[in-house]
PDB file of C-alpha atoms in Angstrom:
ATOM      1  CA  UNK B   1     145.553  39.726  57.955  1.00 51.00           C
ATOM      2  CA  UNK B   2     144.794  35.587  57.926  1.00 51.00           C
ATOM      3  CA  UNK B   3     141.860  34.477  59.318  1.00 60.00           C
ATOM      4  CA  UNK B   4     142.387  31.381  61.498  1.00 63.00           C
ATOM      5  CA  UNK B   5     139.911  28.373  61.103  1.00 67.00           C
ATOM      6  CA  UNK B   6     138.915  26.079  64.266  1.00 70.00           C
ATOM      7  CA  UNK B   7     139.250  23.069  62.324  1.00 70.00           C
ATOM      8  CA  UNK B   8     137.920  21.379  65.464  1.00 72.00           C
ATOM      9  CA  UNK B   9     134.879  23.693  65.296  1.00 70.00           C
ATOM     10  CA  UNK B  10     134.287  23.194  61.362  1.00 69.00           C
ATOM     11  CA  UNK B  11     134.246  19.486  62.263  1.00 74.00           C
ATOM     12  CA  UNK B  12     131.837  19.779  65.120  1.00 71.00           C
ATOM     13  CA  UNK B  13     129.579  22.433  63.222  1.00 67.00           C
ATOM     14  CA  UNK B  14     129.487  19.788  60.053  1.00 71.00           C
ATOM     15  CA  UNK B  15     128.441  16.693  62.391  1.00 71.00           C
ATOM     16  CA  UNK B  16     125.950  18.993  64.379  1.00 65.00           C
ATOM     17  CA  UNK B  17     124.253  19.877  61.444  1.00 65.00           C
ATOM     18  CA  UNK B  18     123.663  16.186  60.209  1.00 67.00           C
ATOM     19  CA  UNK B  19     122.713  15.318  63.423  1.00 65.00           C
ATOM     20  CA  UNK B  20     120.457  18.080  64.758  1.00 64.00           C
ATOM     21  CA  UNK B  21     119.270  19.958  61.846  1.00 69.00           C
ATOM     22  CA  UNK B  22     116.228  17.549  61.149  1.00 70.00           C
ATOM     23  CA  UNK B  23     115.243  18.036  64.975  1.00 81.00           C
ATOM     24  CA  UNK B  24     115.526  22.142  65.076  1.00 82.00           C
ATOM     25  CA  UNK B  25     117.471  24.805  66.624  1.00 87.00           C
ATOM     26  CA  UNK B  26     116.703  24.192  69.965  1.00 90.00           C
ATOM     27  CA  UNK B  27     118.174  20.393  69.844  1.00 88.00           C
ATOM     28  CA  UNK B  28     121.289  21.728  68.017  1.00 89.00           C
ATOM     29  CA  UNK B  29     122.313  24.730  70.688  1.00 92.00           C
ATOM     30  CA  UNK B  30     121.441  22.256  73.754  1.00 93.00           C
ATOM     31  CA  UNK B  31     124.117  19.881  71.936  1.00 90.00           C
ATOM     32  CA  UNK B  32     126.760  22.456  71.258  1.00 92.00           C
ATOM     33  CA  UNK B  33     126.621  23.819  74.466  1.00 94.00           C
ATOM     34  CA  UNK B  34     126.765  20.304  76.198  1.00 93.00           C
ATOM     35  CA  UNK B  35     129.907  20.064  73.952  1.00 90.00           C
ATOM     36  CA  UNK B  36     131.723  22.668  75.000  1.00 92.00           C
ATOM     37  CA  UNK B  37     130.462  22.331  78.543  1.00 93.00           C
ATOM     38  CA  UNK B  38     131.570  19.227  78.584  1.00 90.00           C
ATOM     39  CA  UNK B  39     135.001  20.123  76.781  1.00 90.00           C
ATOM     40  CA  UNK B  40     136.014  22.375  79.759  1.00 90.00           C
ATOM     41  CA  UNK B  41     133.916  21.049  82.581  1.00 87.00           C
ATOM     42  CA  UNK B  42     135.867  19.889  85.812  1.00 74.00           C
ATOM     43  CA  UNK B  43     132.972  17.731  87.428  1.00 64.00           C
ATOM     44  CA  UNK B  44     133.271  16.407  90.938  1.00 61.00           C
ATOM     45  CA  UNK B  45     131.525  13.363  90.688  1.00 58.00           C
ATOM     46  CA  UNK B  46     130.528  11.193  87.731  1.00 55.00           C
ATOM     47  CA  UNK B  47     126.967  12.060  88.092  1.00 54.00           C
ATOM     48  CA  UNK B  48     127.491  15.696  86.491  1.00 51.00           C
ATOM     49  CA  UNK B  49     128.978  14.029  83.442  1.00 62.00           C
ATOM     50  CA  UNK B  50     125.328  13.501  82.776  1.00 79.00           C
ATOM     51  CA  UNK B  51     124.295  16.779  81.445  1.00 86.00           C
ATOM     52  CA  UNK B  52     120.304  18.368  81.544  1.00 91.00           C
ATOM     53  CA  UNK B  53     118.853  21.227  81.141  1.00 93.00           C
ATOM     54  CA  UNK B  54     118.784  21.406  85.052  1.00 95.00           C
ATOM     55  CA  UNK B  55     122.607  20.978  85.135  1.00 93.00           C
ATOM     56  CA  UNK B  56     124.248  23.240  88.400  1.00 94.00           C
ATOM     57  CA  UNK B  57     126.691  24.627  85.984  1.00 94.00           C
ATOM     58  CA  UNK B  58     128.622  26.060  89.209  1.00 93.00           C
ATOM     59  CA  UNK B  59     129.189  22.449  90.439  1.00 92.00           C
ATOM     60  CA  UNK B  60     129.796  21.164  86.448  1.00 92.00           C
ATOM     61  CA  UNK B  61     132.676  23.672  86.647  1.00 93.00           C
ATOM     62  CA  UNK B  62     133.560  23.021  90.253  1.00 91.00           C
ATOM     63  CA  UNK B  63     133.678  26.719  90.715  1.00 92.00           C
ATOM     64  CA  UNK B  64     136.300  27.357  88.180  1.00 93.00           C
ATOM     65  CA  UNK B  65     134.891  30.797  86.028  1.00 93.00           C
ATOM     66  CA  UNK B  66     138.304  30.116  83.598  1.00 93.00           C
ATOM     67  CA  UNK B  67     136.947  27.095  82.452  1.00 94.00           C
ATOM     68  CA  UNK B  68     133.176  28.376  82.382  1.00 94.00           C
ATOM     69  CA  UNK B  69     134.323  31.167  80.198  1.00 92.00           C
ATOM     70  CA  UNK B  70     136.082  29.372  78.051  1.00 94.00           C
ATOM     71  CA  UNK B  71     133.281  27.249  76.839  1.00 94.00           C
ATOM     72  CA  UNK B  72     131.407  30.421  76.854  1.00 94.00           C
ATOM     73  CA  UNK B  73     133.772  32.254  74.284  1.00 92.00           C
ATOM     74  CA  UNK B  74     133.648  28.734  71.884  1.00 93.00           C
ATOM     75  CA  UNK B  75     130.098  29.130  71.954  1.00 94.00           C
ATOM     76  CA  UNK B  76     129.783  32.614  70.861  1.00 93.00           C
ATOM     77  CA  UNK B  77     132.473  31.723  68.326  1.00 92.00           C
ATOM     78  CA  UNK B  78     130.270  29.011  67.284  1.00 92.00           C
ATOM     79  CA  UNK B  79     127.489  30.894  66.821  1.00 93.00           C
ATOM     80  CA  UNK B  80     128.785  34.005  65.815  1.00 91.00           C
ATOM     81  CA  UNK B  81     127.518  35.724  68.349  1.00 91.00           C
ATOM     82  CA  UNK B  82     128.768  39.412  69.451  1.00 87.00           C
ATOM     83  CA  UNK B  83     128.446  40.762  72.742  1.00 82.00           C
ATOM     84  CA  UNK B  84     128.364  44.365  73.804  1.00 74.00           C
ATOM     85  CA  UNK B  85     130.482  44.947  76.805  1.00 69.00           C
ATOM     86  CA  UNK B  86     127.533  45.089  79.141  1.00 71.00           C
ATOM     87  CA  UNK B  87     126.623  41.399  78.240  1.00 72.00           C
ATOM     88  CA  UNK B  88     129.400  40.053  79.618  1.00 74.00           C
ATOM     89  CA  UNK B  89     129.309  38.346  82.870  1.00 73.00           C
ATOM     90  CA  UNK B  90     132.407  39.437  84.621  1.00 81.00           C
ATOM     91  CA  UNK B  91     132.779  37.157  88.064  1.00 85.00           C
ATOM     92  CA  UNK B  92     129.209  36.575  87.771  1.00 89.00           C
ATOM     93  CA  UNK B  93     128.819  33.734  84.838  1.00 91.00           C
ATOM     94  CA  UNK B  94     127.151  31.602  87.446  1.00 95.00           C
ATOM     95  CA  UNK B  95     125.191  33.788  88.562  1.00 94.00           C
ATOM     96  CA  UNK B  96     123.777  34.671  85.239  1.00 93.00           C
ATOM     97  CA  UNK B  97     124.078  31.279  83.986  1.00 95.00           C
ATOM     98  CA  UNK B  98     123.016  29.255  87.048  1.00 96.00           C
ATOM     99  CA  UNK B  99     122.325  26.143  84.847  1.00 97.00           C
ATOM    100  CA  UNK B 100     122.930  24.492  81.732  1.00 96.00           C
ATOM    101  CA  UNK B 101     119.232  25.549  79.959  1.00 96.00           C
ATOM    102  CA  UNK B 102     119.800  29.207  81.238  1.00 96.00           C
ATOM    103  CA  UNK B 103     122.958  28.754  79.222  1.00 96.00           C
ATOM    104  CA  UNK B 104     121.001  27.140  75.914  1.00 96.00           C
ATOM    105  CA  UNK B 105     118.055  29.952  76.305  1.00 96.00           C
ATOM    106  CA  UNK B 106     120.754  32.848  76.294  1.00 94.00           C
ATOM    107  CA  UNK B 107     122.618  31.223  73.067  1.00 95.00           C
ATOM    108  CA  UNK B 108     118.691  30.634  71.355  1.00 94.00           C
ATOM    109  CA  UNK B 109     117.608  33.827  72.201  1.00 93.00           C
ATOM    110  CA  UNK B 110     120.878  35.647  70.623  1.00 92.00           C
ATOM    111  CA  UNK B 111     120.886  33.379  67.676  1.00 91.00           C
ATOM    112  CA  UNK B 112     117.003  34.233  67.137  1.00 87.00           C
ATOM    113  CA  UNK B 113     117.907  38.029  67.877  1.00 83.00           C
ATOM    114  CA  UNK B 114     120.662  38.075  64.654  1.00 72.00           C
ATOM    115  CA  UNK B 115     118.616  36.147  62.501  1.00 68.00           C
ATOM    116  CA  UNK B 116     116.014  39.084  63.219  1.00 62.00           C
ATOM    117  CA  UNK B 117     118.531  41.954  62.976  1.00 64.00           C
ATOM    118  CA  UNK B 118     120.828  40.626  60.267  1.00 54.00           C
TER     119      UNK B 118
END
């Protein structure tokens, strides 16, 4: 079996490291997930290009759950993050992820929880 590698992913990991390392862990999972939000995102107006922690990530998305999850799959790739089945927000990701910082608190607190269990 052959392992794939995201170069795009290797590339983003290496410049998020030299860019948010010095400022923590917190600074470097709010950029990745803007990244990948932003990757996918389908914003109506240009005033949800500008990303925060209070981002609607229902109107960032413009509804679309495809596009949600598939930032939300790069980020747990990212981070090497496994789900169990119950995790998973099936037709309720914005429910569960209302807005962008309930999205970076659920990546920090999974990425705390494996350094802990690991």
């Amino acid at each position: 079996m052959v392992n794939v590698i995201d170069m795009d992913q290797v590339r983003t990991k290496k410049r998020m490291l030299q860019v948010a390392r010095p400022k923590g862990i917190e600074y470097e999972i709010y950029l990745t997930v803007v990244k990948y939000v932003d990757k996918h995102a389908q914003p109506v107006s240009a005033n949800e290009n500008l990303m925060t922690t209070s981002s609607d990530l229902a109107k960032v998305y413009n509804g679309d759950r495809k596009q949600f999850k598939a930032s939300y799959h790069e980020l747990l790739r990212y981070w090497k993050i496994t789900l169990l089945d119950e995790e998973f927000p099936i037709d309720e990701e914005f429910e569960q992820f209302p807005k962008l910082g309930d999205l970076c608190s659920f990546i920090d607190r999974k990425v705390q929880q494996d350094k802990y269990t690991s």
